[in-house]
Amino acid sequence: NSVPSLSSDDVTYNQIDTTDKISLPLKVAFFNLTPSISAQDIYTDKSTYGATHKLILSTGSDLSTKFYRIFSVRSNFLSLDINSLRHIITPTAAYSYSKTSTMPGSKARIGGGASVGSSSISLGLSNKLQTKRQGQSVDVLDFIVTNTYNIKPKSGDKRGSSLSDFLFELKLLPYSWMRLDADATYSHY
């Protein structure tokens, strides 16, 4: 029997990651508003490289509403079993602010270490088509477009405010046994 020797080549890696989030969904007129606050605590120990502690505090709010229209369409073309179509448009807007604090693990405490804050505004639009099959509402198509605007922090960040890439997501569910997913990214540059 051979016993492994302790050497500087041996590396261990331990990480503890917890996230706590509190949110309160509200209905304001015809809008859904969800303010939230969260804390993510990440402690990492890389043996010979030392330990680090990262605390991410976030706050924000999501806002959405839905508009829909029902079309009286009945068709069994290609065995799709379409019994009325409901077109649902869901615009969304979200604001998020987070502050990250990183410090050596031996000095882990709230409010210590180097802090970096960032905020962003995300906009999205979902177009969904639904039909009724055997008395149940079924999604047939869902097309989502999203984008995020990252707001320039007041610190020495020289990048400035920026618009992210447009993200497109298409879900096509023509039958209960078939699903097609397509994702695309478009850079506005």
Coordinates of C-alpha atoms in Angstrom, one line a residue:
N1 CA 0.0 0.0 0.0
S2 CA 1.2 3.4 -0.9
V3 CA 0.0 6.5 0.9
P4 CA -0.2 9.7 -1.1
S5 CA 2.4 12.2 0.0
L6 CA 1.6 15.8 0.8
S7 CA 3.2 18.0 -1.8
S8 CA 2.8 21.5 -3.2
D9 CA 1.3 19.8 -6.3
D10 CA -1.8 18.7 -4.3
V11 CA -4.6 21.2 -4.7
T12 CA -8.0 21.2 -3.0
Y13 CA -10.9 23.4 -3.9
N14 CA -13.9 24.1 -1.7
Q15 CA -16.7 26.5 -2.4
I16 CA -19.7 27.5 -0.4
D17 CA -22.3 29.5 -2.4
T18 CA -25.6 30.6 -0.9
T19 CA -28.3 33.0 -2.3
D20 CA -31.2 34.4 -0.4
K21 CA -33.9 36.4 -2.2
I22 CA -37.0 38.2 -0.9
S23 CA -39.6 39.5 -3.4
L24 CA -43.2 40.8 -3.2
P25 CA -45.3 40.5 -6.3
L26 CA -47.9 43.3 -6.6
K27 CA -50.7 44.1 -9.1
V28 CA -50.7 47.8 -9.9
A29 CA -53.6 48.7 -12.3
F30 CA -52.9 46.3 -15.2
F31 CA -49.2 45.9 -14.4
N32 CA -47.4 43.2 -12.5
L33 CA -44.7 44.7 -10.3
T34 CA -42.2 42.6 -8.4
P35 CA -39.6 44.5 -6.2
S36 CA -36.9 42.3 -4.8
I37 CA -33.7 42.2 -2.7
S38 CA -31.1 39.4 -2.6
A39 CA -27.8 38.5 -1.1
Q40 CA -25.3 36.0 -2.5
D41 CA -22.5 34.9 -0.3
I42 CA -19.6 33.0 -2.0
Y43 CA -16.7 31.6 0.1
T44 CA -13.9 29.9 -1.9
D45 CA -10.9 28.1 -0.5
K46 CA -8.2 27.1 -3.0
S47 CA -5.7 25.5 -0.6
T48 CA -2.3 26.9 -1.5
Y49 CA -3.8 30.0 -3.2
G50 CA -5.7 31.1 -0.2
A51 CA -9.4 31.8 0.5
T52 CA -11.6 34.6 -0.8
H53 CA -15.0 35.8 0.2
K54 CA -17.4 37.5 -2.2
L55 CA -20.7 39.1 -1.1
I56 CA -23.1 40.3 -3.8
L57 CA -26.0 42.5 -2.6
S58 CA -28.7 43.1 -5.2
T59 CA -32.0 45.0 -5.5
G60 CA -34.3 45.6 -8.3
S61 CA -37.8 45.5 -9.7
D62 CA -39.5 43.7 -12.6
L63 CA -42.5 45.2 -14.4
S64 CA -44.7 43.4 -17.0
T65 CA -48.2 43.3 -18.5
K66 CA -50.0 41.2 -21.0
F67 CA -52.1 42.0 -24.0
Y68 CA -54.0 39.3 -26.0
R69 CA -56.4 38.7 -28.8
I70 CA -58.3 35.6 -29.7
F71 CA -58.6 34.6 -33.4
S72 CA -61.4 32.2 -34.4
V73 CA -59.3 29.8 -36.4
R74 CA -60.0 26.0 -36.7
S75 CA -57.7 23.9 -38.8
N76 CA -56.2 20.4 -38.8
F77 CA -53.7 21.1 -41.5
L78 CA -50.7 18.8 -41.1
S79 CA -52.5 17.4 -38.0
L80 CA -51.8 20.5 -36.0
D81 CA -55.2 20.5 -34.3
I82 CA -55.7 24.3 -34.1
N83 CA -58.8 25.2 -32.2
S84 CA -58.8 29.0 -31.9
L85 CA -55.5 30.9 -31.5
R86 CA -54.7 33.3 -28.7
H87 CA -51.9 35.8 -29.4
I88 CA -50.3 37.1 -26.2
I89 CA -47.9 40.0 -26.2
T90 CA -45.9 40.5 -23.0
P91 CA -43.6 43.5 -22.7
T92 CA -41.3 43.4 -19.7
A93 CA -38.9 45.9 -18.1
A94 CA -36.5 45.2 -15.2
Y95 CA -34.1 47.4 -13.2
S96 CA -31.3 45.8 -11.2
Y97 CA -28.6 47.2 -9.0
S98 CA -25.9 45.0 -7.5
K99 CA -22.8 45.7 -5.3
T100 CA -20.1 43.2 -5.1
S101 CA -17.6 43.1 -2.3
T102 CA -14.5 40.8 -2.5
M103 CA -11.9 40.3 0.3
P104 CA -9.4 37.7 1.5
G105 CA -11.2 34.8 3.3
S106 CA -9.4 35.4 6.6
K107 CA -10.8 39.0 6.8
A108 CA -14.4 38.0 5.8
R109 CA -16.8 40.5 7.2
I110 CA -19.8 42.5 6.0
G111 CA -18.8 45.9 4.6
G112 CA -15.1 45.0 4.1
G113 CA -12.9 44.6 1.0
A114 CA -13.1 46.2 -2.4
S115 CA -16.6 47.1 -3.6
V116 CA -17.9 47.4 -7.2
G117 CA -21.5 48.5 -8.0
S118 CA -23.4 48.1 -11.2
S119 CA -26.9 48.7 -12.5
S120 CA -28.8 47.7 -15.6
I121 CA -32.1 48.1 -17.3
S122 CA -33.4 45.1 -19.3
L123 CA -36.2 45.2 -21.8
G124 CA -38.0 42.2 -23.3
L125 CA -40.9 41.4 -25.6
S126 CA -42.6 38.0 -25.8
N127 CA -45.0 37.0 -28.6
K128 CA -46.8 33.7 -27.8
L129 CA -49.4 31.8 -29.8
Q130 CA -51.6 29.3 -27.9
T131 CA -54.4 26.9 -28.9
K132 CA -56.8 24.6 -27.1
R133 CA -56.2 20.8 -27.4
Q134 CA -58.4 18.4 -25.5
G135 CA -59.7 21.3 -23.3
Q136 CA -56.2 22.4 -22.3
S137 CA -54.3 25.6 -23.4
V138 CA -51.2 24.6 -25.2
D139 CA -48.3 26.9 -26.4
V140 CA -47.6 26.5 -30.1
L141 CA -45.0 29.3 -30.6
D142 CA -43.1 31.6 -28.3
F143 CA -40.7 34.2 -29.7
I144 CA -38.8 36.4 -27.2
V145 CA -36.5 39.4 -27.8
T146 CA -34.4 40.9 -25.0
N147 CA -31.7 43.5 -24.5
T148 CA -29.9 45.0 -21.5
Y149 CA -28.6 48.5 -21.1
N150 CA -25.7 48.5 -18.6
I151 CA -25.5 51.9 -16.8
K152 CA -22.0 53.4 -16.4
P153 CA -20.9 53.3 -12.7
K154 CA -19.7 56.5 -11.1
S155 CA -16.3 54.8 -10.3
G156 CA -13.3 55.0 -12.6
D157 CA -14.8 52.5 -15.2
K158 CA -13.8 53.9 -18.6
R159 CA -16.1 51.6 -20.6
G160 CA -19.1 53.8 -20.1
S161 CA -22.8 52.9 -20.5
S162 CA -23.4 50.2 -23.1
L163 CA -26.1 48.3 -24.8
S164 CA -25.7 44.6 -24.9
D165 CA -26.4 42.2 -27.8
F166 CA -30.0 41.5 -28.8
L167 CA -31.0 38.0 -27.7
F168 CA -33.7 36.1 -29.7
E169 CA -35.3 32.9 -28.5
L170 CA -37.8 30.9 -30.6
K171 CA -39.7 27.9 -29.2
L172 CA -41.9 26.1 -31.7
L173 CA -44.1 23.3 -30.3
P174 CA -46.3 22.1 -33.2
Y175 CA -47.1 18.7 -31.6
S176 CA -46.9 17.3 -28.1
W177 CA -44.0 15.0 -29.2
M178 CA -42.0 17.7 -31.1
R179 CA -40.2 20.8 -29.8
L180 CA -37.8 23.1 -31.8
D181 CA -35.7 25.6 -30.0
A182 CA -33.6 28.3 -31.8
D183 CA -31.5 31.0 -30.2
A184 CA -29.7 33.9 -31.9
T185 CA -27.6 36.8 -30.8
Y186 CA -27.4 40.0 -32.8
S187 CA -24.7 42.6 -32.1
H188 CA -25.9 46.2 -32.8
Y189 CA -22.3 47.1 -33.8

